[in-house]
Amino acid sequence: FEKMFLAKAKQMSVSAIASELGESDSNLWRVFHHYVEKEKKNIDCSETKIVGVDEKSFKKGHSYVSIFTDHDNGNVIFSTPGRDEKVFELFYSQLFEMISDPNYIEKLSMDMSKSYISGANHFFPHCEQIFDRFHIKKALNEKIDIIRRQEVKKNEKLKKTRYIWLKNQCNLTEKQKGQLDDFLKDTTNNLVKAYTLKIEFDQLWNVQQNAVEPLLDKWLDKAKSLNLQPVNDFIKTLLNHKTGILNSMKTFITNAVSEGLNSVFQLAKHRARGFRNINNFINMIYFLGNDFKFTHTN
């Protein structure tokens, strides 16, 4: 029974399984937690050197969980409520129990939130911090869109063109590519200038390691010369986090594994129409984020 239930839980919500089996969902959740808690004790991160850290909302508002993932095998190592400095303290303590030496971790891939950076600095000062490419590009894209909204006042044709400027060029439709080409002919447009910067910034992830820093400095000089306030704001962000951004460009390490798992967790949330409590959600994260064998089930 337990093995059948746990197999179904990969594809169905617990409430849907309860209806199908004629069981109360509270009973099934007790079974679920019993077996997941046993398997959590067997998570092996003795060879883990690179950890991705990401957050996932539990429900609307400001209720989050933080998820620590092995970058190389994609397994969830640890998950806990919150997205503040405290989660790193809890992760550090968990590693003591699991491998006795948290210093074995060499690199942390994460976003640029102040709380995550503070937690990493306090509890993993020996680790190389790598700021996730997706979040870095998102920060620049937000500034590009501010400039687009400013330029709309001068050129109404820019209305409803947001995704043309934010999407990767390879993902544009033929119609969007044509629109973009027409806009790019106006080199006096501040949006065109900023967009050119964005394209050149993206290319910094594709150069040899030794060339990254001088090319980034050259990009910074060009960005400063434009003197566009939203771009200046991004420059401040970049300079404040330069080491972690350079590490991202040099190592090619991203949170892609964590982001991929996030879509799995989001699907589980959608199927369940939300989780009754945060412990249900966290153990579902462990369940879906690991290949638990459940060898002692019936």
Short mmCIF file of N, CA, C and O in Angstrom, two decimals, residues 139-202:
data_model
loop_
_atom_site.label_atom_id
_atom_site.label_comp_id
_atom_site.label_asym_id
_atom_site.label_seq_id
_atom_site.Cartn_x
_atom_site.Cartn_y
_atom_site.Cartn_z
N ALA A 139 18.36 41.55 -13.10
CA ALA A 139 18.59 42.89 -12.55
C ALA A 139 18.83 43.90 -13.67
O ALA A 139 18.32 45.04 -13.62
N LEU A 140 19.59 43.51 -14.69
CA LEU A 140 19.83 44.42 -15.81
C LEU A 140 18.56 44.60 -16.64
O LEU A 140 18.23 45.72 -17.07
N ASN A 141 17.83 43.52 -16.86
CA ASN A 141 16.58 43.62 -17.64
C ASN A 141 15.58 44.58 -17.00
O ASN A 141 14.85 45.28 -17.71
N GLU A 142 15.54 44.59 -15.68
CA GLU A 142 14.63 45.50 -14.99
C GLU A 142 14.98 46.95 -15.31
O GLU A 142 14.09 47.80 -15.48
N LYS A 143 16.27 47.24 -15.42
CA LYS A 143 16.70 48.60 -15.75
C LYS A 143 16.40 48.93 -17.22
O LYS A 143 16.03 50.06 -17.55
N ILE A 144 16.57 47.92 -18.09
CA ILE A 144 16.25 48.12 -19.51
C ILE A 144 14.77 48.48 -19.66
O ILE A 144 14.40 49.37 -20.44
N ASP A 145 13.92 47.81 -18.90
CA ASP A 145 12.49 48.07 -19.03
C ASP A 145 12.11 49.44 -18.48
O ASP A 145 11.17 50.07 -18.97
N ILE A 146 12.82 49.91 -17.46
CA ILE A 146 12.59 51.28 -16.96
C ILE A 146 12.87 52.28 -18.08
O ILE A 146 12.10 53.23 -18.31
N ILE A 147 13.98 52.07 -18.79
CA ILE A 147 14.34 52.97 -19.90
C ILE A 147 13.30 52.88 -21.01
O ILE A 147 12.92 53.90 -21.61
N ARG A 148 12.79 51.67 -21.29
CA ARG A 148 11.75 51.53 -22.32
C ARG A 148 10.52 52.36 -21.96
O ARG A 148 9.96 53.07 -22.80
N ARG A 149 10.12 52.28 -20.69
CA ARG A 149 8.93 53.04 -20.27
C ARG A 149 9.18 54.54 -20.38
O ARG A 149 8.26 55.31 -20.69
N GLN A 150 10.40 54.97 -20.14
CA GLN A 150 10.74 56.39 -20.30
C GLN A 150 10.67 56.81 -21.76
O GLN A 150 10.16 57.88 -22.09
N GLU A 151 11.16 55.92 -22.65
CA GLU A 151 11.21 56.25 -24.08
C GLU A 151 9.84 56.19 -24.75
O GLU A 151 9.63 56.81 -25.80
N VAL A 152 8.90 55.45 -24.15
CA VAL A 152 7.54 55.38 -24.70
C VAL A 152 6.93 56.77 -24.80
O VAL A 152 6.15 57.06 -25.72
N LYS A 153 7.28 57.63 -23.88
CA LYS A 153 6.74 59.00 -23.88
C LYS A 153 7.16 59.76 -25.14
O LYS A 153 6.48 60.69 -25.58
N LYS A 154 8.30 59.35 -25.72
CA LYS A 154 8.79 60.01 -26.94
C LYS A 154 8.38 59.25 -28.20
O LYS A 154 8.28 59.82 -29.27
N ASN A 155 8.18 57.94 -28.05
CA ASN A 155 7.88 57.10 -29.20
C ASN A 155 6.83 56.07 -28.82
O ASN A 155 7.13 55.05 -28.20
N GLU A 156 5.58 56.32 -29.21
CA GLU A 156 4.48 55.44 -28.82
C GLU A 156 4.58 54.05 -29.44
O GLU A 156 3.94 53.11 -28.97
N LYS A 157 5.40 53.91 -30.49
CA LYS A 157 5.57 52.59 -31.10
C LYS A 157 6.23 51.60 -30.15
O LYS A 157 6.16 50.38 -30.36
N LEU A 158 6.84 52.10 -29.09
CA LEU A 158 7.51 51.23 -28.11
C LEU A 158 6.53 50.61 -27.12
O LEU A 158 6.91 49.74 -26.33
N LYS A 159 5.27 51.06 -27.16
CA LYS A 159 4.26 50.45 -26.29
C LYS A 159 4.09 48.97 -26.65
O LYS A 159 4.14 48.58 -27.82
N LYS A 160 3.91 48.15 -25.64
CA LYS A 160 3.67 46.71 -25.81
C LYS A 160 4.82 46.00 -26.53
O LYS A 160 4.62 45.02 -27.25
N THR A 161 6.04 46.52 -26.34
CA THR A 161 7.22 45.86 -26.95
C THR A 161 8.16 45.32 -25.87
O THR A 161 9.31 44.99 -26.15
N ARG A 162 7.67 45.22 -24.65
CA ARG A 162 8.53 44.85 -23.51
C ARG A 162 9.35 43.59 -23.78
O ARG A 162 10.58 43.57 -23.55
N TYR A 163 8.71 42.54 -24.26
CA TYR A 163 9.40 41.25 -24.39
C TYR A 163 10.41 41.24 -25.53
O TYR A 163 11.33 40.44 -25.54
N ILE A 164 10.25 42.13 -26.47
CA ILE A 164 11.23 42.22 -27.55
C ILE A 164 12.61 42.57 -27.00
O ILE A 164 13.63 42.06 -27.45
N TRP A 165 12.62 43.42 -25.99
CA TRP A 165 13.88 43.90 -25.42
C TRP A 165 14.42 42.98 -24.32
O TRP A 165 15.62 43.00 -24.03
N LEU A 166 13.56 42.17 -23.73
CA LEU A 166 13.98 41.36 -22.58
C LEU A 166 14.27 39.91 -22.95
O LEU A 166 15.08 39.25 -22.29
N LYS A 167 13.61 39.38 -23.97
CA LYS A 167 13.83 37.99 -24.37
C LYS A 167 15.18 37.83 -25.08
O LYS A 167 15.70 38.78 -25.67
N ASN A 168 15.74 36.62 -25.01
CA ASN A 168 16.92 36.33 -25.82
C ASN A 168 16.54 36.41 -27.30
O ASN A 168 15.44 36.00 -27.69
N GLN A 169 17.44 36.91 -28.11
CA GLN A 169 17.13 37.11 -29.53
C GLN A 169 16.71 35.80 -30.21
O GLN A 169 15.85 35.80 -31.09
N CYS A 170 17.31 34.69 -29.77
CA CYS A 170 16.99 33.40 -30.40
C CYS A 170 15.56 32.95 -30.11
O CYS A 170 15.04 32.07 -30.80
N ASN A 171 14.94 33.56 -29.13
CA ASN A 171 13.57 33.18 -28.75
C ASN A 171 12.51 34.10 -29.35
O ASN A 171 11.31 33.91 -29.12
N LEU A 172 12.94 35.09 -30.11
CA LEU A 172 11.99 36.02 -30.73
C LEU A 172 11.33 35.39 -31.94
O LEU A 172 11.93 34.60 -32.67
N THR A 173 10.08 35.76 -32.18
CA THR A 173 9.39 35.34 -33.40
C THR A 173 9.96 36.15 -34.56
O THR A 173 10.65 37.17 -34.37
N GLU A 174 9.67 35.71 -35.79
CA GLU A 174 10.16 36.46 -36.96
C GLU A 174 9.60 37.88 -36.96
O GLU A 174 10.31 38.83 -37.32
N LYS A 175 8.34 38.04 -36.56
CA LYS A 175 7.74 39.36 -36.51
C LYS A 175 8.47 40.23 -35.49
O LYS A 175 8.75 41.41 -35.75
N GLN A 176 8.76 39.66 -34.31
CA GLN A 176 9.46 40.42 -33.27
C GLN A 176 10.87 40.79 -33.71
O GLN A 176 11.35 41.90 -33.42
N LYS A 177 11.54 39.87 -34.41
CA LYS A 177 12.89 40.17 -34.91
C LYS A 177 12.84 41.34 -35.89
O LYS A 177 13.72 42.21 -35.87
N GLY A 178 11.82 41.37 -36.73
CA GLY A 178 11.66 42.48 -37.68
C GLY A 178 11.43 43.80 -36.96
O GLY A 178 12.02 44.83 -37.32
N GLN A 179 10.57 43.76 -35.93
CA GLN A 179 10.31 44.97 -35.14
C GLN A 179 11.59 45.45 -34.48
O GLN A 179 11.90 46.65 -34.49
N LEU A 180 12.33 44.52 -33.88
CA LEU A 180 13.57 44.88 -33.19
C LEU A 180 14.56 45.51 -34.15
O LEU A 180 15.18 46.54 -33.84
N ASP A 181 14.71 44.91 -35.32
CA ASP A 181 15.65 45.46 -36.32
C ASP A 181 15.28 46.89 -36.70
O ASP A 181 16.16 47.75 -36.87
N ASP A 182 13.99 47.15 -36.83
CA ASP A 182 13.55 48.51 -37.18
C ASP A 182 13.89 49.49 -36.06
O ASP A 182 14.37 50.60 -36.32
N PHE A 183 13.67 49.08 -34.81
CA PHE A 183 13.98 49.96 -33.68
C PHE A 183 15.48 50.22 -33.57
O PHE A 183 15.91 51.33 -33.24
N LEU A 184 16.30 49.19 -33.85
CA LEU A 184 17.75 49.31 -33.66
C LEU A 184 18.40 50.27 -34.64
O LEU A 184 19.55 50.67 -34.43
N LYS A 185 17.68 50.64 -35.68
CA LYS A 185 18.23 51.60 -36.66
C LYS A 185 18.36 53.00 -36.07
O LYS A 185 19.15 53.82 -36.54
N ASP A 186 17.58 53.28 -35.02
CA ASP A 186 17.61 54.61 -34.38
C ASP A 186 18.62 54.59 -33.24
O ASP A 186 18.30 54.33 -32.09
N THR A 187 19.87 54.86 -33.57
CA THR A 187 20.96 54.76 -32.59
C THR A 187 20.99 55.93 -31.61
O THR A 187 21.82 55.96 -30.70
N THR A 188 20.08 56.91 -31.81
CA THR A 188 20.02 58.03 -30.85
C THR A 188 19.08 57.69 -29.68
O THR A 188 19.06 58.40 -28.68
N ASN A 189 18.32 56.62 -29.84
CA ASN A 189 17.35 56.21 -28.83
C ASN A 189 18.07 55.63 -27.62
O ASN A 189 18.90 54.73 -27.74
N ASN A 190 17.75 56.13 -26.42
CA ASN A 190 18.40 55.63 -25.21
C ASN A 190 18.14 54.14 -24.98
O ASN A 190 18.99 53.43 -24.44
N LEU A 191 16.97 53.69 -25.39
CA LEU A 191 16.65 52.26 -25.23
C LEU A 191 17.56 51.41 -26.11
O LEU A 191 18.03 50.35 -25.69
N VAL A 192 17.82 51.86 -27.33
CA VAL A 192 18.71 51.14 -28.24
C VAL A 192 20.12 51.10 -27.65
O VAL A 192 20.79 50.06 -27.69
N LYS A 193 20.57 52.21 -27.10
CA LYS A 193 21.90 52.25 -26.49
C LYS A 193 21.99 51.26 -25.32
O LYS A 193 22.97 50.53 -25.18
N ALA A 194 20.95 51.25 -24.48
CA ALA A 194 20.94 50.36 -23.32
C ALA A 194 20.84 48.90 -23.76
O ALA A 194 21.47 48.01 -23.17
N TYR A 195 20.05 48.66 -24.80
CA TYR A 195 19.90 47.28 -25.31
C TYR A 195 21.22 46.75 -25.86
O TYR A 195 21.57 45.59 -25.65
N THR A 196 21.96 47.61 -26.55
CA THR A 196 23.28 47.21 -27.06
C THR A 196 24.20 46.82 -25.90
O THR A 196 24.94 45.84 -25.99
N LEU A 197 24.12 47.58 -24.82
CA LEU A 197 24.89 47.23 -23.60
C LEU A 197 24.49 45.86 -23.08
O LEU A 197 25.34 45.07 -22.69
N LYS A 198 23.19 45.61 -23.06
CA LYS A 198 22.68 44.33 -22.57
C LYS A 198 23.25 43.17 -23.38
O LYS A 198 23.69 42.16 -22.82
N ILE A 199 23.24 43.29 -24.71
CA ILE A 199 23.76 42.23 -25.58
C ILE A 199 25.24 42.01 -25.32
O ILE A 199 25.72 40.87 -25.23
N GLU A 200 25.98 43.10 -25.18
CA GLU A 200 27.42 43.00 -24.94
C GLU A 200 27.70 42.40 -23.55
O GLU A 200 28.67 41.65 -23.38
N PHE A 201 26.85 42.72 -22.58
CA PHE A 201 26.99 42.15 -21.24
C PHE A 201 26.76 40.64 -21.27
O PHE A 201 27.51 39.88 -20.65
N ASP A 202 25.76 40.20 -22.00
CA ASP A 202 25.47 38.77 -22.12
C ASP A 202 26.67 38.00 -22.68
O ASP A 202 26.92 36.85 -22.30
#
